[in-house]
Amino acid sequence: MKAGRAQGREGAEPAPGPAEVLASARNNFSGGWVEDTLVIKAVRGTRDLLPPESAVWNFVEGEVRDLFRAYNFQEIRTPIFEETQLFARSVGEETDIVGKEMYTWEDRTRREGELAQSLTLRPENTAGVVRAYIEHKLWERGLNKLYYIGPQFRRERPQKGRYRQFYQIGAEVIGPASAGSESAARDAEILELLSSLLDRLGIKAWNLELNSIGCPADRARYNDALREALAPLAAKLCADCQRRAIRNPLRVFDCKVPQDQPWIEQLPRISQYLDEPCRKHFEQVQELLSALGVPFALNDRLVRGLDYYTRTAFEFTHGALGAQNAILGGGRYDGLSELLGGPKAPGIGFAIGEDRLVLALNRPAAGAEGKPDVYLAPLGAGTDREAARLARELRSQGIVAELGDESFRLKKSFEIATKLGARYILIVGENEVQSGAFALKNLESGEQVTVPRSELPPRLRPIS
Ligand code: AMP
């Protein structure tokens, strides 16, 4: 049997039921066959993080959590899927994310009278955090400093550093203006945190690109200027840009089509359209960064691919990442809460691409994992029980213990213990169990001693 082609569905038909979906999945199956058995593979653009690489991710997340603690951020976990409207209204209908990349589905109703909902796997996390801010009246807490770590989903063309399920480490500072949320000091604190994080992880060759994309009033004037400049050019631009030129001219800057770039290069720059308060705010951010010794470069082409940004917008890039060189991005979103039906709540945030952070880290995965302190080798029939009890005792005292099997010969146990990199091997034979003293061999030095049961924990405890 071979995988067949998809059956086209024409016209407005009722939504397929589970059996039909399953049948279609069988037809569209893209995996392989091993002796007539279906081999299912991870979906294109998704991947498994296996040990030892997963240890590098844990290392990164551990460092990040410590750093967030130092800056007094607290963790928030929002759902992985939300109502589609949340992203359409915040990220923007004309953005590539909403227009082309979201995983959206009509959720089936389970009961009569229940309304079907359009749901979407989150393509980013800021919208979800601001939704939660409004839903739980988080303004009552004053300034909220929240961080998240988790998967996001975008149907992009997969390549190195670009996945359809990718991970972001992000943070948001949001609250009433009276709590200082609008201050340039918040922008500087966020940017300084990011530079410290990259330095702490040993990622050296980063560049911070900074811009201000103004407030809605600036944006309206700038959009008018862009529309005017684009009108005579439109016919020369790609179909997407022709549409953007009318509906949301700022998004023209997201265009990746090489032939369009010389025209886009000639367009007016946002820096010429900032009003006095926005200009002043941006100057303050720059002054603070200089005082903190955080290097940056101004880039008035940087507009970010999401509509909700206002004022400060930034990106950190890294030379070693190739085409996908943006390691993180962020900015202010002073009007987002109101856009989602909440009170005025200025805010600023960022999202780091964790996949790219790990790539930039270039840290050898091997050795990143912890090794066992001891390998317990049961020897002879009936010794599994005592070895299991001993392992339980040692583990409860913080010792990393790996447990063998009484069916293994001693040679095999030694081979496994060595392969695992255990510091010690502990022989649990009948004689040892009866006498209460165990043969313990240091696999690095080769030294072997007999140790009473009660003295095992202090001997095996890792040297910290
Ligand atoms: P954005 O939410 O588009 O501002 O993206 C913030 C960061 O997330 C980017 O700078 C990337 O590091 C990362 N990122 C965005 N899309 C992807 C993707 N498809 N695969 C991997 N990382 C991504």
Coordinates of C-alpha atoms and ligand atoms in Angstrom, one line a residue:
M1 CA 0.0 0.0 0.0
K2 CA 1.3 3.5 -0.8
A3 CA 0.2 6.9 0.4
G4 CA -2.3 8.4 -2.1
R5 CA -3.0 12.0 -3.2
A6 CA -5.4 14.3 -1.4
Q7 CA -9.0 14.4 -2.5
G8 CA -10.1 17.9 -3.5
R9 CA -13.1 19.3 -1.7
E10 CA -15.3 21.6 -3.8
G11 CA -18.0 24.0 -2.9
A12 CA -19.4 24.7 0.5
E13 CA -19.7 21.4 2.2
P14 CA -20.4 20.7 5.8
A15 CA -17.3 20.5 8.0
P16 CA -15.7 17.0 7.8
G17 CA -16.3 14.7 10.8
P18 CA -13.5 12.9 12.7
A19 CA -13.8 9.8 10.4
E20 CA -13.4 11.9 7.3
V21 CA -10.5 13.8 8.8
L22 CA -8.8 10.5 9.7
A23 CA -9.3 9.1 6.2
S24 CA -7.9 12.3 4.6
A25 CA -4.9 12.1 7.0
R26 CA -4.3 8.6 5.8
N27 CA -4.4 9.7 2.2
N28 CA -2.1 12.7 2.8
F29 CA 0.3 10.7 4.9
S30 CA 3.9 11.8 4.1
G31 CA 6.0 9.3 6.2
G32 CA 7.5 6.1 5.0
W33 CA 6.7 2.4 5.3
V34 CA 8.7 -0.3 6.9
E35 CA 7.6 -3.7 6.0
D36 CA 4.0 -2.6 5.5
T37 CA 4.0 -0.7 8.8
L38 CA 3.2 3.0 8.8
V39 CA 6.2 5.1 10.0
I40 CA 5.0 8.5 11.2
K41 CA 7.4 11.4 11.2
A42 CA 7.4 14.8 12.9
V43 CA 5.4 17.3 10.8
R44 CA 7.5 19.5 8.4
G45 CA 8.8 22.5 10.3
T46 CA 8.5 20.8 13.7
R47 CA 11.3 18.9 15.4
D48 CA 12.1 16.8 18.4
L49 CA 14.6 18.2 20.9
L50 CA 16.5 15.1 22.1
P51 CA 19.1 14.7 24.8
P52 CA 21.9 15.8 25.0
E53 CA 20.7 19.0 23.1
S54 CA 17.7 19.3 25.4
A55 CA 20.2 19.9 28.2
V56 CA 21.5 23.0 26.4
W57 CA 17.9 24.3 26.2
N58 CA 17.5 23.7 30.0
F59 CA 20.8 25.5 30.6
V60 CA 19.5 28.5 28.6
E61 CA 16.1 28.5 30.4
G62 CA 17.8 28.2 33.8
E63 CA 20.0 31.2 33.1
V64 CA 17.0 33.2 31.7
R65 CA 14.9 32.4 34.8
D66 CA 17.7 33.5 37.1
L67 CA 18.1 36.8 35.2
F68 CA 14.4 37.5 35.2
R69 CA 14.4 36.9 38.9
A70 CA 17.2 39.5 39.3
Y71 CA 15.0 42.1 37.4
N72 CA 12.0 41.1 39.5
F73 CA 9.9 39.6 36.6
Q74 CA 7.4 36.9 37.3
E75 CA 6.2 34.1 35.0
I76 CA 2.9 34.0 33.1
R77 CA 1.6 31.0 31.2
T78 CA -1.2 31.7 28.7
P79 CA -3.0 29.1 26.6
I80 CA -1.4 27.8 23.4
F81 CA -4.6 28.6 21.4
E82 CA -6.8 31.6 21.5
E83 CA -9.7 33.1 19.6
T84 CA -8.6 34.0 16.1
Q85 CA -9.9 37.6 16.6
L86 CA -7.3 38.2 19.3
F87 CA -4.5 38.0 16.8
A88 CA -6.4 39.6 13.9
R89 CA -7.1 42.7 16.0
S90 CA -3.7 43.0 17.6
V91 CA -1.1 41.7 15.2
G92 CA -3.1 43.1 12.3
E93 CA -5.0 41.7 9.3
E94 CA -2.5 42.9 6.8
T95 CA 0.6 41.4 8.4
D96 CA 2.2 38.2 7.0
I97 CA 1.6 36.5 10.3
V98 CA -2.2 36.9 10.2
G99 CA -2.6 36.9 6.5
K100 CA -0.6 33.9 5.6
E101 CA 1.0 32.1 8.6
M102 CA -1.6 31.2 11.3
Y103 CA -2.8 27.8 12.1
T104 CA -6.5 28.5 12.3
W105 CA -9.5 26.1 12.5
E106 CA -13.2 26.2 13.1
D107 CA -13.7 24.4 16.4
R108 CA -16.6 21.9 16.2
T109 CA -19.6 22.4 18.4
R110 CA -20.2 19.6 20.9
R111 CA -23.7 20.5 22.0
E112 CA -26.7 22.0 20.3
G113 CA -26.8 25.7 20.8
E114 CA -23.0 26.0 21.3
L115 CA -21.4 28.3 18.8
A116 CA -18.6 27.2 16.6
Q117 CA -15.5 29.3 17.2
S118 CA -12.6 30.2 15.1
L119 CA -9.4 29.3 17.1
T120 CA -5.8 29.8 16.3
L121 CA -2.5 28.4 17.6
R122 CA -0.7 31.4 19.0
P123 CA 1.8 32.8 16.6
E124 CA 3.2 35.1 19.3
N125 CA 2.5 35.7 23.0
T126 CA 2.1 39.4 23.5
A127 CA -1.5 39.4 22.5
G128 CA -2.3 36.6 24.9
V129 CA -0.6 38.4 27.8
V130 CA -2.5 41.6 27.1
R131 CA -5.7 39.6 26.9
A132 CA -4.9 38.1 30.3
Y133 CA -4.0 41.6 31.6
I134 CA -7.5 42.8 30.7
E135 CA -9.4 39.6 31.7
H136 CA -7.8 39.5 35.2
K137 CA -7.7 43.3 35.8
L138 CA -3.9 43.1 36.3
W139 CA -3.8 46.9 36.4
E140 CA -4.9 46.5 40.0
R141 CA -1.3 45.2 40.7
G142 CA 0.3 48.4 39.3
L143 CA 3.2 47.7 37.0
N144 CA 3.3 44.1 35.8
K145 CA 6.6 42.6 34.8
L146 CA 5.8 39.3 33.2
Y147 CA 7.8 36.7 31.3
Y148 CA 7.0 33.6 29.4
I149 CA 8.8 30.7 27.8
G150 CA 6.9 28.5 25.3
P151 CA 6.1 27.4 21.8
Q152 CA 4.6 29.6 19.0
F153 CA 3.3 28.5 15.7
R154 CA 3.6 30.0 12.2
R155 CA 3.2 28.4 8.8
E156 CA 6.5 29.8 7.4
R157 CA 8.8 28.1 4.9
P158 CA 11.1 26.0 7.1
Q159 CA 14.8 26.6 6.9
K160 CA 17.7 26.7 9.3
G161 CA 16.6 28.9 12.3
R162 CA 13.0 29.0 11.0
Y163 CA 10.5 26.5 12.1
R164 CA 6.7 26.2 12.2
Q165 CA 6.7 25.3 15.8
F166 CA 9.4 27.5 17.4
Y167 CA 10.0 28.6 21.0
Q168 CA 10.1 32.1 22.3
I169 CA 11.3 33.5 25.6
G170 CA 9.6 36.8 26.1
A171 CA 8.7 39.5 28.6
E172 CA 6.2 42.3 28.9
V173 CA 6.2 45.3 31.2
I174 CA 2.6 46.7 31.2
G175 CA 0.5 48.7 33.6
P176 CA -1.3 52.0 34.1
A177 CA 0.7 55.1 33.0
S178 CA 0.7 56.2 36.7
A179 CA 2.8 53.1 37.5
G180 CA 5.6 54.4 35.2
S181 CA 4.7 52.1 32.3
E182 CA 5.2 54.8 29.7
S183 CA 8.6 56.0 30.9
A184 CA 11.7 55.7 28.7
A185 CA 13.3 54.2 31.8
R186 CA 11.2 51.0 31.1
D187 CA 12.5 50.8 27.5
A188 CA 16.1 51.2 28.7
E189 CA 15.7 48.6 31.5
I190 CA 14.3 46.0 29.0
L191 CA 17.2 46.7 26.5
E192 CA 19.8 46.6 29.2
L193 CA 18.3 43.3 30.5
L194 CA 18.6 41.8 27.0
S195 CA 22.2 42.9 26.5
S196 CA 23.1 41.4 29.9
L197 CA 21.3 38.2 29.0
L198 CA 23.3 37.8 25.8
D199 CA 26.5 38.7 27.5
R200 CA 25.8 36.3 30.4
L201 CA 25.2 33.5 27.9
G202 CA 28.5 34.3 26.2
I203 CA 26.9 35.4 22.9
K204 CA 29.2 38.2 21.8
A205 CA 28.7 39.4 18.3
W206 CA 25.2 40.9 18.7
N207 CA 23.9 44.2 17.3
L208 CA 21.0 46.2 18.7
E209 CA 19.1 48.1 16.0
L210 CA 16.8 50.8 17.4
N211 CA 14.0 52.9 15.9
S212 CA 10.9 54.8 17.0
I213 CA 7.8 54.2 15.0
G214 CA 5.9 57.0 16.7
C215 CA 2.4 57.2 18.1
P216 CA -0.9 56.7 16.2
A217 CA -1.0 60.4 15.1
D218 CA 2.5 60.2 13.7
R219 CA 1.6 56.9 12.0
A220 CA -1.4 58.4 10.3
R221 CA 0.7 61.3 8.9
Y222 CA 3.4 58.9 7.9
N223 CA 0.9 56.5 6.3
D224 CA -0.5 59.4 4.2
A225 CA 3.1 60.3 3.1
L226 CA 3.7 56.6 2.2
R227 CA 0.5 56.3 0.2
E228 CA 1.4 59.4 -1.7
A229 CA 4.9 58.1 -2.4
L230 CA 3.7 54.6 -3.3
A231 CA 0.9 55.7 -5.7
P232 CA 3.2 56.2 -8.8
L233 CA 5.3 53.2 -7.8
A234 CA 2.6 50.7 -7.0
A235 CA 2.4 49.1 -10.5
K236 CA 6.1 48.2 -10.3
L237 CA 5.8 46.4 -6.9
C238 CA 4.7 42.9 -6.1
A239 CA 1.1 42.0 -5.7
D240 CA 1.3 42.0 -1.9
C241 CA 2.8 45.5 -1.9
Q242 CA 0.2 46.8 -4.2
R243 CA -2.4 45.7 -1.7
R244 CA -0.4 47.0 1.3
A245 CA 0.1 50.4 -0.4
I246 CA -3.6 51.0 -0.1
R247 CA -4.6 49.1 3.0
N248 CA -1.6 49.4 5.3
P249 CA 1.4 51.1 3.7
L250 CA 3.8 50.6 6.6
R251 CA 3.7 46.8 5.9
V252 CA 5.5 47.5 2.6
F253 CA 8.7 47.4 4.7
D254 CA 8.0 43.7 5.4
C255 CA 8.5 42.9 1.7
K256 CA 11.3 40.4 0.9
V257 CA 11.0 40.6 -2.9
P258 CA 14.5 41.7 -4.2
Q259 CA 13.1 43.7 -7.2
D260 CA 11.0 45.8 -4.8
Q261 CA 13.8 46.8 -2.5
P262 CA 15.3 49.8 -4.6
W263 CA 11.8 51.4 -4.7
I264 CA 11.2 50.7 -1.0
E265 CA 14.6 52.3 -0.2
Q266 CA 13.4 55.6 -1.7
L267 CA 10.3 55.9 0.5
P268 CA 10.0 58.6 3.2
R269 CA 11.4 57.7 6.7
I270 CA 9.3 57.5 9.9
S271 CA 12.0 59.6 11.8
Q272 CA 10.8 62.7 9.8
Y273 CA 7.2 62.2 11.1
L274 CA 7.7 61.9 14.9
D275 CA 5.9 64.5 17.0
E276 CA 7.7 66.3 19.8
P277 CA 6.7 63.9 22.7
C278 CA 7.7 60.9 20.6
R279 CA 11.0 62.4 19.6
K280 CA 11.7 63.3 23.2
H281 CA 10.8 59.9 24.5
F282 CA 13.2 58.3 21.9
E283 CA 16.0 60.7 22.9
Q284 CA 15.6 59.7 26.5
V285 CA 15.8 56.0 25.6
Q286 CA 19.0 56.6 23.7
E287 CA 20.5 58.8 26.5
L288 CA 19.8 56.1 29.1
L289 CA 21.3 53.4 27.0
S290 CA 24.4 55.4 26.5
A291 CA 24.6 56.0 30.2
L292 CA 24.3 52.2 30.8
G293 CA 26.9 51.5 28.2
V294 CA 24.6 49.5 26.0
P295 CA 25.7 49.9 22.3
F296 CA 23.0 50.4 19.6
A297 CA 22.6 51.6 16.1
L298 CA 19.7 53.6 14.8
N299 CA 17.8 52.1 11.9
D300 CA 14.8 54.1 10.7
R301 CA 13.8 51.3 8.3
L302 CA 13.0 49.0 11.2
V303 CA 9.2 48.8 11.6
R304 CA 8.7 45.2 12.9
G305 CA 6.2 42.9 11.3
L306 CA 3.3 43.4 13.7
D307 CA 0.8 46.3 13.8
Y308 CA 0.5 46.9 17.5
Y309 CA 3.9 48.5 17.9
T310 CA 4.3 52.2 18.9
R311 CA 7.3 54.3 19.6
T312 CA 10.4 52.2 20.5
A313 CA 11.0 49.3 18.2
F314 CA 14.1 47.1 18.3
E315 CA 15.8 44.0 17.0
F316 CA 19.0 42.2 18.1
T317 CA 20.8 40.5 15.3
H318 CA 23.7 38.0 15.3
G319 CA 26.2 37.6 12.5
A320 CA 26.6 33.9 12.8
L321 CA 23.0 33.0 12.2
G322 CA 22.9 33.4 8.4
A323 CA 19.7 34.5 6.6
Q324 CA 17.6 34.3 9.8
N325 CA 19.8 36.6 11.8
A326 CA 17.2 38.2 14.0
I327 CA 17.7 36.7 17.4
L328 CA 15.0 38.7 19.1
G329 CA 12.7 41.6 18.5
G330 CA 10.3 43.8 20.5
G331 CA 9.0 47.3 21.2
R332 CA 6.3 49.4 22.8
Y333 CA 2.6 48.8 22.3
D334 CA 1.0 51.7 24.2
G335 CA -2.4 51.3 22.5
L336 CA -2.7 47.5 22.5
S337 CA -4.8 47.1 25.6
E338 CA -7.4 49.7 24.3
L339 CA -7.4 48.0 20.9
L340 CA -8.5 44.8 22.7
G341 CA -11.2 46.6 24.8
G342 CA -9.1 47.2 27.9
P343 CA -8.1 50.4 29.7
K344 CA -5.1 52.5 28.7
A345 CA -2.1 50.4 29.6
P346 CA 1.2 51.4 28.0
G347 CA 3.6 48.5 27.7
I348 CA 6.9 47.3 26.2
G349 CA 8.1 43.8 25.5
F350 CA 10.3 41.5 23.5
A351 CA 10.4 37.9 22.2
I352 CA 13.7 36.0 21.8
G353 CA 13.7 33.2 19.3
E354 CA 15.0 30.4 21.6
D355 CA 15.8 28.1 18.7
R356 CA 18.1 30.9 17.3
L357 CA 19.5 31.7 20.8
V358 CA 20.6 28.1 21.1
L359 CA 22.1 28.2 17.6
A360 CA 24.0 31.4 18.4
L361 CA 25.2 29.9 21.6
N362 CA 27.1 27.3 19.7
R363 CA 27.5 25.3 22.8
P364 CA 28.6 21.6 22.5
A365 CA 25.6 19.6 23.5
A366 CA 27.8 16.6 24.6
G367 CA 28.7 17.0 28.2
A368 CA 26.0 19.6 28.9
E369 CA 23.9 16.8 30.5
G370 CA 24.6 15.8 34.1
K371 CA 26.1 12.4 34.6
P372 CA 25.1 9.9 37.2
D373 CA 27.0 9.9 40.5
V374 CA 26.7 6.1 40.7
Y375 CA 25.6 3.1 38.8
L376 CA 24.1 0.3 40.9
A377 CA 24.9 -3.1 39.5
P378 CA 22.7 -5.8 41.0
L379 CA 24.6 -9.1 40.8
G380 CA 22.8 -12.4 40.8
A381 CA 19.2 -13.6 41.0
G382 CA 17.0 -11.7 43.5
T383 CA 19.3 -8.7 43.9
D384 CA 17.1 -6.3 41.9
R385 CA 15.0 -5.7 45.0
E386 CA 17.8 -4.7 47.3
A387 CA 19.4 -2.5 44.5
A388 CA 16.1 -0.7 44.0
R389 CA 15.8 0.0 47.7
L390 CA 19.3 1.3 47.9
A391 CA 18.8 3.4 44.8
R392 CA 15.7 4.9 46.3
E393 CA 17.6 5.7 49.5
L394 CA 20.5 7.4 47.7
R395 CA 18.2 9.4 45.3
S396 CA 16.2 10.7 48.3
Q397 CA 19.5 12.2 49.5
G398 CA 20.2 14.0 46.3
I399 CA 22.5 11.5 44.7
V400 CA 22.0 10.8 40.9
A401 CA 21.7 7.0 40.7
E402 CA 21.3 4.8 37.7
L403 CA 19.9 1.3 38.3
G404 CA 21.1 -1.8 36.4
D405 CA 19.5 -5.1 36.2
E406 CA 20.2 -8.5 37.8
S407 CA 20.1 -10.2 34.4
F408 CA 23.3 -8.3 33.4
R409 CA 26.7 -9.9 33.8
L410 CA 29.2 -7.8 35.7
K411 CA 31.2 -7.0 32.5
K412 CA 28.1 -5.6 30.9
S413 CA 27.3 -3.5 34.0
F414 CA 30.8 -2.0 33.9
E415 CA 30.4 -1.2 30.2
I416 CA 27.1 0.6 30.7
A417 CA 28.4 2.5 33.8
T418 CA 31.4 3.7 31.8
K419 CA 29.3 4.7 28.8
L420 CA 27.0 6.7 31.0
G421 CA 30.0 8.5 32.5
A422 CA 29.1 7.4 36.1
R423 CA 31.6 8.4 38.7
Y424 CA 31.2 5.2 40.7
I425 CA 29.9 1.7 40.2
L426 CA 28.3 0.0 43.3
I427 CA 28.1 -3.8 43.3
V428 CA 24.9 -5.1 44.9
G429 CA 25.6 -8.9 45.2
E430 CA 24.1 -11.4 47.7
N431 CA 27.2 -11.2 49.9
E432 CA 27.1 -7.4 50.0
V433 CA 23.4 -7.4 50.9
Q434 CA 24.0 -9.9 53.7
S435 CA 27.0 -8.1 55.2
G436 CA 25.6 -4.6 54.7
A437 CA 29.0 -3.5 53.1
F438 CA 29.2 -2.8 49.4
A439 CA 32.0 -2.9 46.8
L440 CA 32.4 0.6 45.4
K441 CA 34.7 1.3 42.5
N442 CA 35.7 4.8 41.4
L443 CA 35.5 4.6 37.6
E444 CA 37.9 7.5 37.1
S445 CA 40.8 6.4 39.4
G446 CA 40.0 2.7 39.4
E447 CA 40.2 2.6 43.2
Q448 CA 37.9 0.0 44.9
V449 CA 36.8 0.1 48.5
T450 CA 34.3 -1.7 50.7
V451 CA 31.8 0.8 52.2
P452 CA 29.2 0.2 54.9
R453 CA 25.7 1.1 53.8
S454 CA 25.4 4.1 56.1
E455 CA 28.6 5.6 54.7
L456 CA 27.5 5.5 51.1
P457 CA 25.7 8.8 50.8
P458 CA 28.6 11.0 52.0
R459 CA 30.9 9.2 49.7
L460 CA 28.7 9.4 46.6
R461 CA 27.5 13.0 47.1
P462 CA 28.6 15.1 44.2
I463 CA 31.5 17.5 44.9
S464 CA 30.0 20.9 44.4
Ligands
AMP1 P1 8.5 38.3 16.1 O1 7.5 37.7 17.0 O2 8.2 38.1 14.7 O3 8.9 39.6 16.5 O4 9.8 37.3 16.4 C1 10.6 37.5 17.5 C2 11.7 36.5 17.4 O5 11.2 35.1 17.3 C3 12.5 36.6 16.1 O6 13.6 37.6 16.3 C4 13.1 35.2 15.9 O7 14.3 35.0 16.7 C5 12.0 34.3 16.5 N1 11.2 33.7 15.4 C6 10.1 34.3 14.7 N2 9.6 33.4 13.8 C7 10.4 32.3 13.9 C8 10.3 31.0 13.3 N3 9.5 30.7 12.3 N4 11.3 30.1 13.6 C9 12.2 30.4 14.6 N5 12.2 31.5 15.3 C10 11.4 32.5 14.9

